[in-house]
Tab-separated table of C-alpha atoms and ligand atoms in Angstrom:
chain	number	residue	atom	x	y	z
A	295	MET	CA	103.507	59.481	123.865
A	296	LYS	CA	104.058	62.817	125.171
A	297	PRO	CA	102.370	65.754	123.172
A	298	VAL	CA	104.877	68.267	121.445
A	299	ILE	CA	103.929	71.894	123.016
A	300	ILE	CA	105.741	74.487	120.646
A	301	GLN	CA	106.078	78.154	122.086
A	302	PRO	CA	105.121	80.095	118.837
A	303	PRO	CA	106.232	83.403	117.670
A	304	GLN	CA	105.172	86.317	119.921
A	305	VAL	CA	103.898	89.846	118.676
A	306	ASP	CA	103.344	92.850	120.966
A	307	TRP	CA	99.744	93.812	119.666
A	308	LEU	CA	100.249	97.721	121.000
A	309	THR	CA	103.524	97.886	119.029
A	310	GLY	CA	103.904	95.255	116.616
A	311	ALA	CA	107.398	94.018	117.779
A	312	PHE	CA	107.959	90.553	117.276
A	313	ALA	CA	109.653	88.358	119.916
A	314	GLN	CA	111.267	84.996	120.535
A	315	SER	CA	111.603	84.318	116.882
A	316	LYS	CA	114.060	84.625	113.742
A	317	ILE	CA	113.260	88.055	112.215
A	318	LEU	CA	114.121	89.168	108.778
A	319	SER	CA	114.451	93.262	108.891
A	320	LYS	CA	114.439	95.615	105.781
A	321	THR	CA	114.490	99.608	106.473
A	322	THR	CA	113.189	101.808	103.401
A	323	ARG	CA	114.863	105.496	103.259
A	324	ILE	CA	114.234	108.462	101.250
A	325	ALA	CA	116.842	107.762	99.172
A	326	ASP	CA	115.150	104.580	97.774
A	327	LEU	CA	112.147	105.992	97.076
A	328	ALA	CA	112.812	107.928	93.936
A	329	GLY	CA	109.712	108.697	91.874
A	330	VAL	CA	107.460	107.957	94.677
A	331	PHE	CA	106.559	111.245	96.320
A	332	ALA	CA	105.035	113.640	93.819
A	333	ASP	CA	106.874	116.728	94.647
A	334	THR	CA	110.430	115.704	93.149
A	335	SER	CA	112.244	118.870	94.434
A	336	ALA	CA	111.263	118.442	98.080
A	337	TRP	CA	112.113	114.552	97.969
A	338	GLN	CA	115.827	115.664	96.586
A	339	GLU	CA	115.963	118.038	99.545
A	340	SER	CA	115.149	115.693	102.096
A	341	ASP	CA	117.655	113.830	104.266
A	342	PRO	CA	118.120	110.624	102.035
A	343	ARG	CA	119.127	108.682	105.269
A	344	GLN	CA	116.045	109.407	106.859
A	345	ALA	CA	113.819	106.135	107.661
A	346	VAL	CA	110.405	106.070	106.153
A	347	TYR	CA	109.414	102.647	106.934
A	348	ASP	CA	110.660	99.238	108.628
A	349	VAL	CA	109.434	95.995	107.535
A	350	GLU	CA	109.694	92.994	110.085
A	351	MET	CA	109.128	89.757	108.791
A	352	LEU	CA	109.127	86.080	110.505
A	353	ASP	CA	111.686	83.815	108.388
A	354	SER	CA	108.793	81.636	106.767
A	355	GLN	CA	109.476	79.050	103.645
A	356	THR	CA	108.430	80.213	100.509
A	357	SER	CA	106.212	77.531	99.049
A	358	GLU	CA	102.806	77.006	97.574
A	359	GLY	CA	100.125	77.492	100.518
A	360	ASN	CA	102.777	78.962	102.867
A	361	LEU	CA	101.919	82.502	104.251
A	362	PHE	CA	104.402	85.407	105.258
A	363	THR	CA	103.773	87.555	108.428
A	364	GLY	CA	105.150	90.839	108.666
A	365	VAL	CA	104.668	94.081	110.393
A	366	THR	CA	105.366	97.520	108.620
A	367	HIS	CA	106.354	100.436	110.739
A	368	LEU	CA	105.533	103.641	108.868
A	369	HIS	CA	107.358	106.741	110.622
A	370	PRO	CA	105.596	109.982	110.502
A	371	GLY	CA	107.061	112.645	108.203
A	372	ARG	CA	106.202	114.132	104.787
A	373	VAL	CA	108.193	115.016	101.728
A	374	GLY	CA	106.876	118.446	100.892
A	375	SER	CA	103.082	118.176	101.637
A	376	GLU	CA	102.875	114.588	100.879
A	377	PHE	CA	102.378	111.976	103.842
A	378	PHE	CA	105.239	109.406	104.390
A	379	MET	CA	104.087	105.916	102.596
A	380	THR	CA	105.219	102.521	101.526
A	381	ARG	CA	106.281	102.388	97.862
A	382	GLY	CA	103.147	100.280	97.283
A	383	HIS	CA	102.542	97.056	95.003
A	384	PHE	CA	100.792	94.747	93.115
A	385	HIS	CA	101.388	91.240	93.856
A	386	SER	CA	103.251	89.088	90.898
A	387	ARG	CA	100.840	86.875	91.168
A	388	ARG	CA	97.858	89.119	90.730
A	389	GLU	CA	94.830	86.601	92.270
A	390	GLN	CA	96.859	86.600	95.324
A	391	GLY	CA	95.133	88.768	98.446
A	392	GLU	CA	96.434	89.788	101.698
A	393	VAL	CA	95.037	91.012	105.183
A	394	TYR	CA	96.590	94.175	106.975
A	395	PHE	CA	95.632	94.569	110.785
A	396	GLY	CA	95.962	98.075	112.081
A	397	LEU	CA	97.856	97.910	115.635
A	398	ARG	CA	98.851	101.583	116.214
A	399	GLY	CA	98.822	105.243	114.631
A	400	THR	CA	96.449	106.452	112.175
A	401	GLY	CA	96.340	106.901	108.490
A	402	PHE	CA	95.106	105.069	105.030
A	403	LEU	CA	95.730	101.915	103.327
A	404	LEU	CA	95.433	103.126	99.522
A	405	LEU	CA	93.815	100.152	97.321
A	406	GLN	CA	93.952	100.493	93.366
A	407	PRO	CA	92.171	97.897	91.572
A	408	GLU	CA	93.848	96.930	88.213
A	409	SER	CA	90.534	98.176	86.647
A	410	GLY	CA	87.964	100.271	88.497
A	411	LYS	CA	88.602	103.145	91.176
A	412	ALA	CA	91.319	103.839	94.182
A	413	CYS	CA	89.652	103.996	97.381
A	414	LEU	CA	91.092	104.776	100.764
A	415	GLU	CA	90.510	102.445	104.116
A	416	SER	CA	90.966	104.489	107.371
A	417	VAL	CA	93.784	102.429	109.335
A	418	SER	CA	93.556	102.727	113.220
A	419	PRO	CA	94.253	100.292	116.007
A	420	GLY	CA	91.966	96.818	115.466
A	421	SER	CA	91.222	98.090	111.930
A	422	VAL	CA	90.811	94.808	109.712
A	423	HIS	CA	91.678	95.212	105.925
A	424	ILE	CA	91.012	92.570	103.153
A	425	ILE	CA	93.248	93.440	100.216
A	426	PRO	CA	91.577	91.363	97.186
A	427	GLY	CA	93.712	90.003	94.251
A	428	TYR	CA	94.199	92.355	91.362
A	429	THR	CA	94.671	95.134	93.853
A	430	ALA	CA	97.512	97.728	94.530
A	431	HIS	CA	98.031	98.557	98.190
A	432	ARG	CA	99.968	101.035	99.761
A	433	LEU	CA	100.162	102.518	103.561
A	434	ILE	CA	100.222	106.233	104.318
A	435	ASN	CA	100.701	107.619	107.698
A	436	THR	CA	98.503	110.767	108.357
A	437	GLY	CA	99.613	110.921	112.032
A	438	THR	CA	102.363	112.272	114.194
A	439	ALA	CA	103.114	108.902	115.590
A	440	ILE	CA	104.508	105.563	113.676
A	441	LEU	CA	101.796	103.862	111.900
A	442	SER	CA	102.150	99.946	112.443
A	443	ALA	CA	100.537	97.246	110.627
A	444	LEU	CA	100.490	93.506	110.470
A	445	ALA	CA	100.191	91.991	107.399
A	446	VAL	CA	99.823	88.339	106.076
A	447	TRP	CA	100.004	87.000	102.534
A	448	PRO	CA	100.799	84.197	100.502
A	449	THR	CA	104.376	83.552	100.097
A	450	ILE	CA	104.185	83.118	96.421
A	451	ALA	CA	102.461	86.172	95.890
A	452	GLY	CA	105.572	88.183	95.090
A	453	HIS	CA	105.708	91.839	94.619
A	454	ASP	CA	105.491	93.809	91.564
A	455	TYR	CA	106.731	97.285	91.926
A	456	ALA	CA	107.089	98.448	88.257
A	457	ALA	CA	103.344	97.907	87.358
A	458	LEU	CA	102.963	100.901	89.289
A	459	ALA	CA	105.769	103.249	88.407
A	460	GLN	CA	103.179	105.855	86.794
A	461	GLY	CA	102.105	105.917	90.245
A	462	PHE	CA	98.893	105.621	92.362
A	463	SER	CA	95.968	107.524	91.264
A	464	LEU	CA	95.388	109.254	94.871
A	465	ARG	CA	97.727	111.534	96.557
A	466	VAL	CA	96.908	112.203	100.234
A	467	THR	CA	98.815	115.737	101.407
A	468	ASP	CA	98.754	118.021	104.443
A	469	VAL	CA	97.381	121.253	103.520
A	470	GLU	CA	97.424	123.871	106.661
A	471	GLY	CA	96.855	120.952	108.767
A	472	LYS	CA	94.187	119.559	106.954
A	473	ILE	CA	94.299	115.864	105.356
A	474	GLN	CA	93.491	116.257	101.677
A	475	VAL	CA	92.892	113.702	99.297
A	476	ARG	CA	93.640	114.275	95.464
A	477	GLU	CA	92.793	112.337	92.315
A	478	VAL	CA	95.201	112.561	89.684
A	479	GLN	CA	96.259	111.346	86.287
A	480	ASN	CA	99.140	109.032	85.969
A	481	GLY	CA	100.278	109.422	89.785
B	689	LIG	C1	103.834	94.411	102.972
B	689	LIG	C2	104.800	95.379	102.145
B	689	LIG	C3	105.177	96.529	103.065
B	689	LIG	C4	106.286	97.269	102.307
B	689	LIG	O1	104.559	93.655	103.770
B	689	LIG	O2	105.648	94.974	101.391
B	689	LIG	O3	104.062	97.144	103.624
B	689	LIG	O4	105.607	98.380	101.397
B	689	LIG	P1	106.168	98.101	99.723
B	689	LIG	O5	106.576	96.555	99.459
B	689	LIG	O6	105.358	98.507	98.990
B	689	LIG	O7	107.460	98.408	100.045
B	689	LIG	C5	102.970	93.747	101.875
B	689	LIG	O8	102.048	94.184	101.260
B	689	LIG	N1	103.350	92.318	101.470
B	689	LIG	O9	102.997	91.827	100.397
B	690	LIG	ZN1	101.556	93.225	99.549
């Protein structure tokens, strides 16, 4: 019997662009991120239609044991002095982890365990980030170009955004051209 050779999806490692497969896309704009940035008046004054990040995902089937593969393209920018970032989440199934791979741009992956101290990992092309279970995660773009990161996570993990309504405990801002990390209470 002739072996079947399948052409798998392709990703461009320099840009994170997928090719040759069915892609699901979602853009998150300033208007979608109420309560996410510390400076509420700066958020209100920002263009609500401005795209903050785009997520492109392979169309995988959700079932126990299956994995999602997606790329987040986080635009450069700030709300007030705070750098653009993803909303961030715990997985609904708290024990489920995830892996992020930095593709382009520079920034941080903010990791906040359910119990314990939050920390930042530097994201850059080639960086590998093992996100353990029970750990909320958020990307922050501290550069002037798009930050793109590839992620692989269990389809059953789910996203719990509500648990972080009070915010993460670290804020990353631009203070006169310098990156400043501040510890805060309740976001
Ligand atoms: C990522 C994130 C993506 C967007 O694919 O979902 O970066 O961030 P938010 O979901 O916090 O808006 C992931 O971590 N999936 O589990
Ligand atoms: Zn996740």
